mmCIF file of C-alpha atoms in Angstrom:
data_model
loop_
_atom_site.group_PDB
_atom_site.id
_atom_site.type_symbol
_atom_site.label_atom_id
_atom_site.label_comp_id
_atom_site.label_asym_id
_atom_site.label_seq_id
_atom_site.Cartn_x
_atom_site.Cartn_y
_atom_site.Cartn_z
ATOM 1 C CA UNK A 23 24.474 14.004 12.490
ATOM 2 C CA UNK A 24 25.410 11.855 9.420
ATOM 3 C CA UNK A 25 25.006 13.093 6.341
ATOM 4 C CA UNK A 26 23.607 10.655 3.848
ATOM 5 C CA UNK A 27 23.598 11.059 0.172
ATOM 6 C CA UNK A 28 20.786 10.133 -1.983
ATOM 7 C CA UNK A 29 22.427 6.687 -2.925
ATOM 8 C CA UNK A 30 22.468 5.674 0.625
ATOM 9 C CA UNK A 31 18.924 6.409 1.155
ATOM 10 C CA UNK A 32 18.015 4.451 -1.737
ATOM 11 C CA UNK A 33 19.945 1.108 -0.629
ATOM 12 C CA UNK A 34 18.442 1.642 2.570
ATOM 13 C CA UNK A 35 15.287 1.824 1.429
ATOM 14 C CA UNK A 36 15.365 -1.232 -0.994
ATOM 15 C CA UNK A 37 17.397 -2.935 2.059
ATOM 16 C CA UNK A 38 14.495 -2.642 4.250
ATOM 17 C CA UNK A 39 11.702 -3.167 1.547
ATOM 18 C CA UNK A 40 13.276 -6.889 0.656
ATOM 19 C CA UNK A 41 14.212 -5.278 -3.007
ATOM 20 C CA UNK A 42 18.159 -5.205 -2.325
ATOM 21 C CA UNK A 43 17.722 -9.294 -2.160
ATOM 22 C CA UNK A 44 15.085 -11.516 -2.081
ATOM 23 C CA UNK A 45 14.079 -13.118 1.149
ATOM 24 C CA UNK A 46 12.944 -16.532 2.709
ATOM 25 C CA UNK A 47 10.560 -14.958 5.412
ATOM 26 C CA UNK A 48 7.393 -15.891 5.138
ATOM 27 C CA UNK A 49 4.623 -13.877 3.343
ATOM 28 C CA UNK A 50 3.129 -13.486 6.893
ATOM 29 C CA UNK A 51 6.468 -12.306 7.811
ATOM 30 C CA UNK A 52 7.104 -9.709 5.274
ATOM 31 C CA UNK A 53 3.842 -7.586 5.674
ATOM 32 C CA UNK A 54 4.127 -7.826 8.843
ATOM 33 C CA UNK A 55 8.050 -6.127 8.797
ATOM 34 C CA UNK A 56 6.182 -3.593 5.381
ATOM 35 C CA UNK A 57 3.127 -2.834 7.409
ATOM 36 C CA UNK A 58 0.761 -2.722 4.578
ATOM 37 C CA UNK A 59 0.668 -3.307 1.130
ATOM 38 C CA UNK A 60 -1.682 -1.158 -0.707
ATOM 39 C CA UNK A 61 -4.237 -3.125 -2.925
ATOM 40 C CA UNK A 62 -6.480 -1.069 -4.768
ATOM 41 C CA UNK A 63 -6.591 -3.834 -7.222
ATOM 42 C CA UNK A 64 -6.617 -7.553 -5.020
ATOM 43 C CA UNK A 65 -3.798 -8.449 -8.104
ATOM 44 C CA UNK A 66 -1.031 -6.194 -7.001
ATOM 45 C CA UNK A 67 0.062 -6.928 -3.771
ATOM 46 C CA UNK A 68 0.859 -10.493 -5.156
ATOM 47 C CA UNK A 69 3.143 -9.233 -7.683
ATOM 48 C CA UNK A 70 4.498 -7.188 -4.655
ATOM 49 C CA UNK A 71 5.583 -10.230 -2.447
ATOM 50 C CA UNK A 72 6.671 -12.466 -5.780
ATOM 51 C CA UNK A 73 9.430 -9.242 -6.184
ATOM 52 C CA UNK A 74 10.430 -9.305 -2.465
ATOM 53 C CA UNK A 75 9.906 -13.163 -1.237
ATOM 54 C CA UNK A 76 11.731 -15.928 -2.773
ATOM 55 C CA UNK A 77 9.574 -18.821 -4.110
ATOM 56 C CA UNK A 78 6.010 -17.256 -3.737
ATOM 57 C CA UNK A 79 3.442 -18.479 -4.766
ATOM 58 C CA UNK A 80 -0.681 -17.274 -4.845
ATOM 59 C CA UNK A 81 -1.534 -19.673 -2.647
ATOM 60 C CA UNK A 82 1.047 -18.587 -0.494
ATOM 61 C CA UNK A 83 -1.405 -15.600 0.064
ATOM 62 C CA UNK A 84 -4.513 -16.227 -1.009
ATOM 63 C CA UNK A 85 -4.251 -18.782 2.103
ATOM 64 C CA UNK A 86 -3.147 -15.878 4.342
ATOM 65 C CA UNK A 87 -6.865 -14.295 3.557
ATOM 66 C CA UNK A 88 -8.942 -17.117 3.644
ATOM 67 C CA UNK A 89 -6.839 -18.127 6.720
ATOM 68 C CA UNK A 90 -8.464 -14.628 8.224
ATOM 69 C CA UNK A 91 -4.277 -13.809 9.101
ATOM 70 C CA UNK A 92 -4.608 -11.030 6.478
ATOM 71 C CA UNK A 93 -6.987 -8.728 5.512
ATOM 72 C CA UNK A 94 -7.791 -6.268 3.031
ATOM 73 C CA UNK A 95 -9.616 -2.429 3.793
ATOM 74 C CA UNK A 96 -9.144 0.938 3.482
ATOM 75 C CA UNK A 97 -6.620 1.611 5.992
ATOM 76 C CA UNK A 98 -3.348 3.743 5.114
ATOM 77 C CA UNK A 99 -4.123 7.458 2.998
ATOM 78 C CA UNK A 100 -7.682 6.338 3.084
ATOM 79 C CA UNK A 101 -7.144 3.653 0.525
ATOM 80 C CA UNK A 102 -7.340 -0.144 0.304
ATOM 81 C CA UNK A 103 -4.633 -1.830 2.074
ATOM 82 C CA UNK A 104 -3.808 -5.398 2.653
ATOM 83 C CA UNK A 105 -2.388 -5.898 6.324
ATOM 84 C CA UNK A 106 -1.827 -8.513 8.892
ATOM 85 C CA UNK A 107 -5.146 -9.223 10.947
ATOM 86 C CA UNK A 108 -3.660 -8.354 14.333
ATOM 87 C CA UNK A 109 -1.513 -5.131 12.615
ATOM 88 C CA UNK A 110 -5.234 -4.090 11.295
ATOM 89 C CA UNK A 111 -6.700 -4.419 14.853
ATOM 90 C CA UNK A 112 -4.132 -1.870 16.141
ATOM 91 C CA UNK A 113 -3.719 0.534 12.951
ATOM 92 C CA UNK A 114 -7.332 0.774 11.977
ATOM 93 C CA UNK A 115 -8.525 2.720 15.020
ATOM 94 C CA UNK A 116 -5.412 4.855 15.226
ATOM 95 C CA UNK A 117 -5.496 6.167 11.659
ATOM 96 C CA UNK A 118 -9.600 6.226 12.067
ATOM 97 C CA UNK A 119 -9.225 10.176 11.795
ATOM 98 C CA UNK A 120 -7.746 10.556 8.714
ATOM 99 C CA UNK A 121 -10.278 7.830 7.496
ATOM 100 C CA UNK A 122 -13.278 10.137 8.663
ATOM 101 C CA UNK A 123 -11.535 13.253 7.300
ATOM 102 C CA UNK A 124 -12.182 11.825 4.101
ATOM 103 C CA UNK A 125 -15.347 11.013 4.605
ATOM 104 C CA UNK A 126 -16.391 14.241 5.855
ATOM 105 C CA UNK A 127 -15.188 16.099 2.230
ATOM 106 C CA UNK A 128 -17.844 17.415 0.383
ATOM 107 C CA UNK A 129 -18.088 14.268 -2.371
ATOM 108 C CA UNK A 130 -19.803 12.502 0.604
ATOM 109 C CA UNK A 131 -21.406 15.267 2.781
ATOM 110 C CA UNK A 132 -22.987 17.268 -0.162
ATOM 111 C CA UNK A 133 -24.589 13.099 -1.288
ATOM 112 C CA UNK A 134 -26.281 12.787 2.213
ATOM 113 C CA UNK A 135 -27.451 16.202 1.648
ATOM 114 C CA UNK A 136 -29.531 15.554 -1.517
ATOM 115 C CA UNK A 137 -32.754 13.743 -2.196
ATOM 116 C CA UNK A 138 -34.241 11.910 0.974
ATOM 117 C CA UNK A 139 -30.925 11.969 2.801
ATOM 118 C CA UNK A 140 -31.633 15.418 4.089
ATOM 119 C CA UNK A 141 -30.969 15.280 7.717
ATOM 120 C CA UNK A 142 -28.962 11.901 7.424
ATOM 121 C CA UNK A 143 -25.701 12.734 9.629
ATOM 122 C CA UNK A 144 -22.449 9.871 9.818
ATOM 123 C CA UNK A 145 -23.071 8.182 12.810
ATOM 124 C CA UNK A 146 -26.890 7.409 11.859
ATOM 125 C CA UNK A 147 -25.487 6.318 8.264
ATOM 126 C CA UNK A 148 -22.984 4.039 9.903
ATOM 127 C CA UNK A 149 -25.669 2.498 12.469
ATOM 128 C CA UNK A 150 -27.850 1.546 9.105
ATOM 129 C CA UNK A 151 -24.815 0.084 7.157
ATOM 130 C CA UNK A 152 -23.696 -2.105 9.991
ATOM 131 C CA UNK A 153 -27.807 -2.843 10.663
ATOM 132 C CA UNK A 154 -27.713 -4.057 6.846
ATOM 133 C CA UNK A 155 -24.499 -6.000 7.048
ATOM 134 C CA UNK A 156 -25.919 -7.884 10.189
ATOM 135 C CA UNK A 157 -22.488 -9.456 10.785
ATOM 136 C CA UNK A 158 -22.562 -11.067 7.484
ATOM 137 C CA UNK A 159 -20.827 -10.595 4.105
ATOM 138 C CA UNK A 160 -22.667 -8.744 1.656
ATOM 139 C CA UNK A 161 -21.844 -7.576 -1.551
ATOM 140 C CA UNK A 162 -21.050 -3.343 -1.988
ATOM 141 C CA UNK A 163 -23.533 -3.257 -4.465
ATOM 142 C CA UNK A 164 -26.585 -5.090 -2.545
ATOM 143 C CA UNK A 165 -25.596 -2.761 0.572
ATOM 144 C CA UNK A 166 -25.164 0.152 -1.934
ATOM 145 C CA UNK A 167 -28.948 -0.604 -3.173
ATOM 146 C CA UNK A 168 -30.526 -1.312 0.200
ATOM 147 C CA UNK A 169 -29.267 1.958 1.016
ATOM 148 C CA UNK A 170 -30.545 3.974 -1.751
ATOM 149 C CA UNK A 171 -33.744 2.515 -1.261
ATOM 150 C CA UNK A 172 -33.984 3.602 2.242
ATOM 151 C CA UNK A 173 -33.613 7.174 0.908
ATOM 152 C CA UNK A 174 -34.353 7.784 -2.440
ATOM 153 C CA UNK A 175 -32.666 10.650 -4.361
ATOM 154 C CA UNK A 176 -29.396 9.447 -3.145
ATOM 155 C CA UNK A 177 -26.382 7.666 -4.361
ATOM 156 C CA UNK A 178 -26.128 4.141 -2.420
ATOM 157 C CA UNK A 179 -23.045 3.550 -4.197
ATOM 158 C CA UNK A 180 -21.869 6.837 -2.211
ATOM 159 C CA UNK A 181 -22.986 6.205 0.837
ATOM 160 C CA UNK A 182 -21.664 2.429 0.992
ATOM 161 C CA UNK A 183 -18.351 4.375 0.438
ATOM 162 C CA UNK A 184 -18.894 6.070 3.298
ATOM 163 C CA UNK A 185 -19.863 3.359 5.425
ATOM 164 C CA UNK A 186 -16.746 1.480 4.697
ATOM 165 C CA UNK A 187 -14.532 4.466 5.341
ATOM 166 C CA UNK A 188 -16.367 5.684 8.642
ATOM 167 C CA UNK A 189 -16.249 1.958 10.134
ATOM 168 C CA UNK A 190 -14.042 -1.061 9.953
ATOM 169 C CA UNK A 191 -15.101 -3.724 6.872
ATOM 170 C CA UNK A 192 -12.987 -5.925 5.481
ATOM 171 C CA UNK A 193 -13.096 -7.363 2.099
ATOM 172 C CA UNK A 194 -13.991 -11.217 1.474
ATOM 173 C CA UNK A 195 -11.679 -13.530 0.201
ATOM 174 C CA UNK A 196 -13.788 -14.423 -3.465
ATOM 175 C CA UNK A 197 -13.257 -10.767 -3.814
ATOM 176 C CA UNK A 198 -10.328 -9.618 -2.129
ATOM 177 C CA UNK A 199 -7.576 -12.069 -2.815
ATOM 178 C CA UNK A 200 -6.207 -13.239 -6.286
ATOM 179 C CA UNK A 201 -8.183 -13.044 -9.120
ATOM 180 C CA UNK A 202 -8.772 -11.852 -12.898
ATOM 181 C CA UNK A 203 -6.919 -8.821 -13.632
ATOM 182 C CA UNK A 204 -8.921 -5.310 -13.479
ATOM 183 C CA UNK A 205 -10.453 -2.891 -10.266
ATOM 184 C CA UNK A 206 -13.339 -5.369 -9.078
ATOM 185 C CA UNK A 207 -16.457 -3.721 -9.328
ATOM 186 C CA UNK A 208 -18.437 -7.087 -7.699
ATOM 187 C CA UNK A 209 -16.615 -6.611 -3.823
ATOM 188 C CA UNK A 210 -18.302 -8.185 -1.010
ATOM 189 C CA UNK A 211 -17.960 -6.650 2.705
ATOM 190 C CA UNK A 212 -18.077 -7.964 6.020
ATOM 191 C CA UNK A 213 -17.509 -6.279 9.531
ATOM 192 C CA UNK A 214 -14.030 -6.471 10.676
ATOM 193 C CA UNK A 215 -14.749 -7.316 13.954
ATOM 194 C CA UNK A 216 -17.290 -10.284 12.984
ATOM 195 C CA UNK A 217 -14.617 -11.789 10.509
ATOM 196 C CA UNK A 218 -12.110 -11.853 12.329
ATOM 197 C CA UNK A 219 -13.722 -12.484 15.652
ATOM 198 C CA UNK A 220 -11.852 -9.849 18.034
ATOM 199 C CA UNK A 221 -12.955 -6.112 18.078
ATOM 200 C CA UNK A 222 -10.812 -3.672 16.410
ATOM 201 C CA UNK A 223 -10.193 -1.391 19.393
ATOM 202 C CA UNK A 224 -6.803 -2.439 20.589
ATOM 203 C CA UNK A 225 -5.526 1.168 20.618
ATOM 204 C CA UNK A 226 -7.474 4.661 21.524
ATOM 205 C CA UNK A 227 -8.052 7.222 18.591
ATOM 206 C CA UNK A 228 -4.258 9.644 18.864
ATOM 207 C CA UNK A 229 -2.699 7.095 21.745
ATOM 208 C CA UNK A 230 0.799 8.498 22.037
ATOM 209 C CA UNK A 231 2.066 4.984 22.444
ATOM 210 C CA UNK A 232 0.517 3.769 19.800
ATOM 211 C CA UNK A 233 1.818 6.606 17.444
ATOM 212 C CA UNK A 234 4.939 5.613 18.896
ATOM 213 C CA UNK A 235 4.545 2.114 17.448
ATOM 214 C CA UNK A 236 3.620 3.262 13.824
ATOM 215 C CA UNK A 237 6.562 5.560 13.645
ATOM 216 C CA UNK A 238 8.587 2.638 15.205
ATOM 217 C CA UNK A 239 7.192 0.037 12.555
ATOM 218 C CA UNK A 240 7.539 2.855 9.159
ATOM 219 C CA UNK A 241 11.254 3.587 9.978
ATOM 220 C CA UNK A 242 11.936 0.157 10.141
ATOM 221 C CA UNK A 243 10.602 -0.235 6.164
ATOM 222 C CA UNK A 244 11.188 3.167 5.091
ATOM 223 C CA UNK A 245 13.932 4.831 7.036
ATOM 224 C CA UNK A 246 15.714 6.966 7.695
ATOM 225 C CA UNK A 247 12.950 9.930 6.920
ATOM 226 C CA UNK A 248 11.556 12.684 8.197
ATOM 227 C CA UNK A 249 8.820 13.841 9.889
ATOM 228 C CA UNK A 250 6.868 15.120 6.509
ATOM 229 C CA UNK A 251 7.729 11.583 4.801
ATOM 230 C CA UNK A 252 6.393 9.627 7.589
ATOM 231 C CA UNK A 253 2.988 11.959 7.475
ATOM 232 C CA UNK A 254 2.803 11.644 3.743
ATOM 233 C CA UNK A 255 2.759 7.468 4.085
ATOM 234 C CA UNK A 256 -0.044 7.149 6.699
ATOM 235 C CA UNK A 257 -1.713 10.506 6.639
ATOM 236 C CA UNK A 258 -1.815 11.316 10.073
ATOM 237 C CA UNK A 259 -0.343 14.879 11.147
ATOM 238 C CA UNK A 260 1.279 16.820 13.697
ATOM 239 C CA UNK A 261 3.494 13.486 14.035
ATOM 240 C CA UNK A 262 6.815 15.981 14.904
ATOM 241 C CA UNK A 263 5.724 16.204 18.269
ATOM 242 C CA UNK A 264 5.569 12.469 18.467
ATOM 243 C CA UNK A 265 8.940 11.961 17.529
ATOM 244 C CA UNK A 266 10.455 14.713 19.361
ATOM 245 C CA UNK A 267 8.956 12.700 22.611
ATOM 246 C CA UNK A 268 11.044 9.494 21.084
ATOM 247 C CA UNK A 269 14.342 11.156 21.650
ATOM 248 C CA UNK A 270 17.157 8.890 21.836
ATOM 249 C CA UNK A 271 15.879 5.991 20.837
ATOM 250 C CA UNK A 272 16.205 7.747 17.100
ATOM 251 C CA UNK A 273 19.237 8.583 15.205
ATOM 252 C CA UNK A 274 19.467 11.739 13.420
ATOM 253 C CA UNK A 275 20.972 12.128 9.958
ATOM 254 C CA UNK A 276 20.900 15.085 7.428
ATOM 255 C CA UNK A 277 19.793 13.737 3.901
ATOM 256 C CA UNK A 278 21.048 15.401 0.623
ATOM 257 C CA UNK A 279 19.474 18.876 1.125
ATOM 258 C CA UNK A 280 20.044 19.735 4.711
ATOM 259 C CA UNK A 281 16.939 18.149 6.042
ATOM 260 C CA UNK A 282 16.812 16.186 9.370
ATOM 261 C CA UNK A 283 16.112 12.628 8.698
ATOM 262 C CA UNK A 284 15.300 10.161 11.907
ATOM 263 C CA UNK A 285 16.124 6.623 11.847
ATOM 264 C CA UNK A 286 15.610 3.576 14.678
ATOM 265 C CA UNK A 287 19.238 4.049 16.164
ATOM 266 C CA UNK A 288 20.074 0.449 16.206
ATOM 267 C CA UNK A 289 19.411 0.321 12.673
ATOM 268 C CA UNK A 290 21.856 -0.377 10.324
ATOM 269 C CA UNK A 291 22.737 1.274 6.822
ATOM 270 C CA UNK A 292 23.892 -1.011 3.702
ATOM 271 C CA UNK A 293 27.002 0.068 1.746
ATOM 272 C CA UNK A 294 25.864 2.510 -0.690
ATOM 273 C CA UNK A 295 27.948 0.659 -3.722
ATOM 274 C CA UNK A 296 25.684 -2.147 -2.820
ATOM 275 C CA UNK A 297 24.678 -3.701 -6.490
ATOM 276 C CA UNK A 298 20.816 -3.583 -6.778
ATOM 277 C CA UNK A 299 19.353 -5.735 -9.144
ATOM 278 C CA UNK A 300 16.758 -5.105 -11.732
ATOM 279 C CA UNK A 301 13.043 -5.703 -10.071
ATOM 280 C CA UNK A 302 9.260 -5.399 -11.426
ATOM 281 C CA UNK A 303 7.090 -3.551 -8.997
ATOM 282 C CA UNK A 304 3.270 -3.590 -8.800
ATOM 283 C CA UNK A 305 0.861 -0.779 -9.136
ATOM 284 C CA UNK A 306 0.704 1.363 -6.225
ATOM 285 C CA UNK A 307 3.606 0.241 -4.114
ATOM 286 C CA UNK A 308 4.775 1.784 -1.206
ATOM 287 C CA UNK A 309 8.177 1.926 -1.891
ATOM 288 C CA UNK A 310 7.619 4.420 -4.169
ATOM 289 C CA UNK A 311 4.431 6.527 -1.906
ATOM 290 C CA UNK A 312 5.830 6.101 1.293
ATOM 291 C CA UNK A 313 7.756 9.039 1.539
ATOM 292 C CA UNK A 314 6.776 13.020 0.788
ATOM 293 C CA UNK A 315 9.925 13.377 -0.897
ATOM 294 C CA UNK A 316 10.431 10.349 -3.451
ATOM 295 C CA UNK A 317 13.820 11.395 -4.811
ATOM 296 C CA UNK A 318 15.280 8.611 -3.369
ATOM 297 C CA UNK A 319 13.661 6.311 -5.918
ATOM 298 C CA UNK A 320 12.257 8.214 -8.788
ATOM 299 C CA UNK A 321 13.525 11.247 -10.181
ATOM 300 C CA UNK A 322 11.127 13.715 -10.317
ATOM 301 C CA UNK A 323 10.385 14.180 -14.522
ATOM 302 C CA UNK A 324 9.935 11.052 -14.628
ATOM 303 C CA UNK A 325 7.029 11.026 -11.836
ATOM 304 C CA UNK A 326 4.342 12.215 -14.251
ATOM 305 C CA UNK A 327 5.160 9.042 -16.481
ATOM 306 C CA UNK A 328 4.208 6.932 -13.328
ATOM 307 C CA UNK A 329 1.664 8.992 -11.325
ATOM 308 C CA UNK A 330 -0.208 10.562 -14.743
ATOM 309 C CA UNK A 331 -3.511 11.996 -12.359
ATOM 310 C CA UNK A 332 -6.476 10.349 -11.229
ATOM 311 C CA UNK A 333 -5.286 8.436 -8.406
ATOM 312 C CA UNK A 334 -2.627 6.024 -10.898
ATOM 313 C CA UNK A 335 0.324 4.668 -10.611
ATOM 314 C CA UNK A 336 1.754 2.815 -12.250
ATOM 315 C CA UNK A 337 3.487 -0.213 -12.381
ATOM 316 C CA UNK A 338 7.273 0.366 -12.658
ATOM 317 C CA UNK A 339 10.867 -1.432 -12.791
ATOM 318 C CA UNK A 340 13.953 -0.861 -11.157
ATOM 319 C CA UNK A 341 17.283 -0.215 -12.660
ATOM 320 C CA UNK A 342 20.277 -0.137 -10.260
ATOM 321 C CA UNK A 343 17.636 1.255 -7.442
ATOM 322 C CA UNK A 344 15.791 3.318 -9.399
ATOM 323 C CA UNK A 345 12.743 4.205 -11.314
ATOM 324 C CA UNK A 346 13.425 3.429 -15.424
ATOM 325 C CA UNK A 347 10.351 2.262 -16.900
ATOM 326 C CA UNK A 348 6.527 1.456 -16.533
ATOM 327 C CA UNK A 349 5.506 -2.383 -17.396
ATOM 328 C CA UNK A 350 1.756 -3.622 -18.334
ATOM 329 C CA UNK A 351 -0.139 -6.830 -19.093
ATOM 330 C CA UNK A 352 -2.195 -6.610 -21.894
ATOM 331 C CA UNK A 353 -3.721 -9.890 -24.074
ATOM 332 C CA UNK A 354 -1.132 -12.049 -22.048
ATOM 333 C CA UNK A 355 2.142 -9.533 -23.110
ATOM 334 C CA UNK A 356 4.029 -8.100 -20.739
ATOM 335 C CA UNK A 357 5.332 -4.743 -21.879
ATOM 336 C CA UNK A 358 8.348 -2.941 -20.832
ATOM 337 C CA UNK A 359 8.438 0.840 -21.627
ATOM 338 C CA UNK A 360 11.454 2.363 -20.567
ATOM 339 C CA UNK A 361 11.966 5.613 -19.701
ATOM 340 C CA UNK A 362 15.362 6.441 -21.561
ATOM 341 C CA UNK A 363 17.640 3.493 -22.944
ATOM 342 C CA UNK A 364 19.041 0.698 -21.513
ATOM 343 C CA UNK A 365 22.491 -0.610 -21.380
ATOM 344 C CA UNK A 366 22.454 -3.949 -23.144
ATOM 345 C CA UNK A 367 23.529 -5.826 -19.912
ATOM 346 C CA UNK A 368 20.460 -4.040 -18.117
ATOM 347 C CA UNK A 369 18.412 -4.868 -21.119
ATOM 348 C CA UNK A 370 19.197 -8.478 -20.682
ATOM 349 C CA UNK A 371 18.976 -8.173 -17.087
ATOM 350 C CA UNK A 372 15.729 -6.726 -16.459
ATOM 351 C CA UNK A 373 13.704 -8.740 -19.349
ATOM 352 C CA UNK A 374 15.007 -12.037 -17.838
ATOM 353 C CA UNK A 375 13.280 -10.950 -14.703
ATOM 354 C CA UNK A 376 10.132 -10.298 -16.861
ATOM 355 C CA UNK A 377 10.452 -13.326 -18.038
ATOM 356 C CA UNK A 378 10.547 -15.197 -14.495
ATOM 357 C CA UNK A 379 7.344 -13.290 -13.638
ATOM 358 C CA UNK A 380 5.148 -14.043 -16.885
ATOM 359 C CA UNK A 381 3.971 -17.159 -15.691
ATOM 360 C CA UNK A 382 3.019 -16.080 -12.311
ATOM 361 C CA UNK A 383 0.639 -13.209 -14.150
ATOM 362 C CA UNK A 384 -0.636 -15.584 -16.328
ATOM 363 C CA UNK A 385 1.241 -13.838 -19.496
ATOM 364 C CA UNK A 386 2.437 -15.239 -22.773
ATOM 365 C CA UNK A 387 5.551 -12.854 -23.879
ATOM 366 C CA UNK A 388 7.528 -10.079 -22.949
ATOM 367 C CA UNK A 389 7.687 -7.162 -25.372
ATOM 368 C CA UNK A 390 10.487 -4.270 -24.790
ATOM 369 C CA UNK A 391 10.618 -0.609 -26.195
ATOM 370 C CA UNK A 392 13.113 0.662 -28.038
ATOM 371 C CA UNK A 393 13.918 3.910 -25.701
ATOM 372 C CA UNK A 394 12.320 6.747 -24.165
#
């Protein structure tokens, strides 16, 4: 096995995520080779694709959606994803369990439990949702309400929740594509299958083959990484055995503490002097969730600064590969907080990036801190 050093991993990784250079795929593209782009917020994964594609624009996207060639649901970890409509057709059902897992935590069981949901078990919930939704779109709240008044005592907001995680709905494009900054509370909701026309049942819930694929498609924009990092990303488990059936179509390395790290063998590795420039990142992205071990791209003290609790994170920049700083938008100024201080050509570097993405967020000026 090769032994890789932490540097290597890192240029891979921004190699594969379109963050060692800037591409001229197109949007479509790009999620397709990243899978998904998570998009709790319908702002971010723009701001994602503007760091990685060259030339994008909104519409770029926003045309994507409307288009029904991308759509946004809860998909990967149980959270809102955006994804290519075919890639959604085949993911959805296989990561279904971990989807359901969720559902079936107390937050959600003990809320059908109280009031007049006594006796109200998942499939019957589901069956009333989709009886509600009657192919249509509908907003969260109105199915949220019709809900609650089916069974008073209980929270409709809750049980839409449910709904949306126990069965496939995808988010319209009014409310799911570019928009003011700010988590939407006003979301509408429409059954995947009747937006995009096609059922989403390509693959059967734990399909080897299909497990297969997933691992196949997450080394290719995460790799090399092991069996825990892969896991951690999508939230399935029990995925060793999957890859221990792949056998030599992987390559085996050892990263920087002795662990085994798989990779697609035909897959190349960048030079780890590579130069990587300065980049903004959204909140939420992958690059820095997809893997249990993140050491490749943020050093661990400053994790805390980025992923404070309560499901945040925040967004970040890049400094030669790595984690430096945090960035917000706030009364049109962008804000750059780093982390320690910056070398003045690094300085210069990574506000005249901020500068070439202030008009794209609909901000006014850049404002930089001092230091850590």
């Amino acid at each position: 096995m090769t032994a890789l050093s932490l540097r290597a991993l890192n240029r891979a990784l921004l190699d594969r995520q379109f963050l060692l250079a800037r591409t001229d795929r197109t949007p479509l593209d790009v999620i397709g080779r990243l899978v998904a782009l998570q998009a709790q917020e319908p702002n971010w994964p723009y701001v994602g694709l503007w760091s990685r594609i060259h030339d994008f624009t909104q519409a770029d996207l926003t045309a994507l959606v409307e288009d029904r060639k991308v759509v946004r649901s809860a998909l990967l970890r149980s959270t809102q994803h955006l994804t290519a409509a075919d890639d959604f057709r085949r993911l959805r059902p296989l990561v279904q369990p971990v989807l359901d897992r969720t559902a079936g935590s107390s937050y959600f069981t003990r809320n059908r439990a109280t009031g007049h949901g006594t006796g109200l078990d998942a499939a019957s919930l589901v069956t009333e949702g989709l009886a509600l939704l009657g192919g249509r779109t509908l907003p969260r709240r109105e199915l949220a309400r019709q809900l609650a008044a089916r069974h008073p005592g209980v929270d409709g907001r809750i049980l839409a929740g449910e709904v949306e995680l126990r069965t496939p709905l995808v988010h319209d494009p009014a409310t799911g594509a570019w928009g003011s900054w700010g988590n939407r509370s006003a979301i509408s909701v429409t059954p995947a299958e009747a937006w995009l026309g096609r059922p989403v049942a390509a693959a059967a819930t734990g399909d080897g083959d299909a497990a297969k694929e997933l691992i196949r498609r997450y080394l290719a924009a995460f790799g090399p990484a092991g069996v825990k990092d892969v896991q951690a990303w999508c939230g399935l488990t029990r995925l060793g055995e999957v890859v221990a059936e792949m056998g030599a179509e992987l390559r085996r390395h050892s990263g920087p503490g002795g662990g085994e790290l798989f990779d697609l063998a035909h897959a190349e590795l960048p030079d780890p002097e590579t130069p990587a420039p300065v980049r903004l990142l959204p909140a939420f992205d992958n690059v820095l969730l997809g893997h249990a071990d993140r050491s490749r791209i943020i050093d661990d003290e400053d994790r805390p600064r980025v992923m404070p609790g309560s499901a945040q994170v925040r967004p970040t920049f890049l400094v030669d590969g790595r984690v430096h700083g945090t960035w917000s938008l706030d009364a049109g100024t962008l804000r750059l907080a780093p982390f320690r201080p910056l070398r003045a050509t690094d300085r210069t570097a990574l506000e005249q990036e901020a500068h070439r993405l202030l008009p794209f967020v609909g901000g006014t000026t850049v404002a930089t801190a001092g230091g850590a």
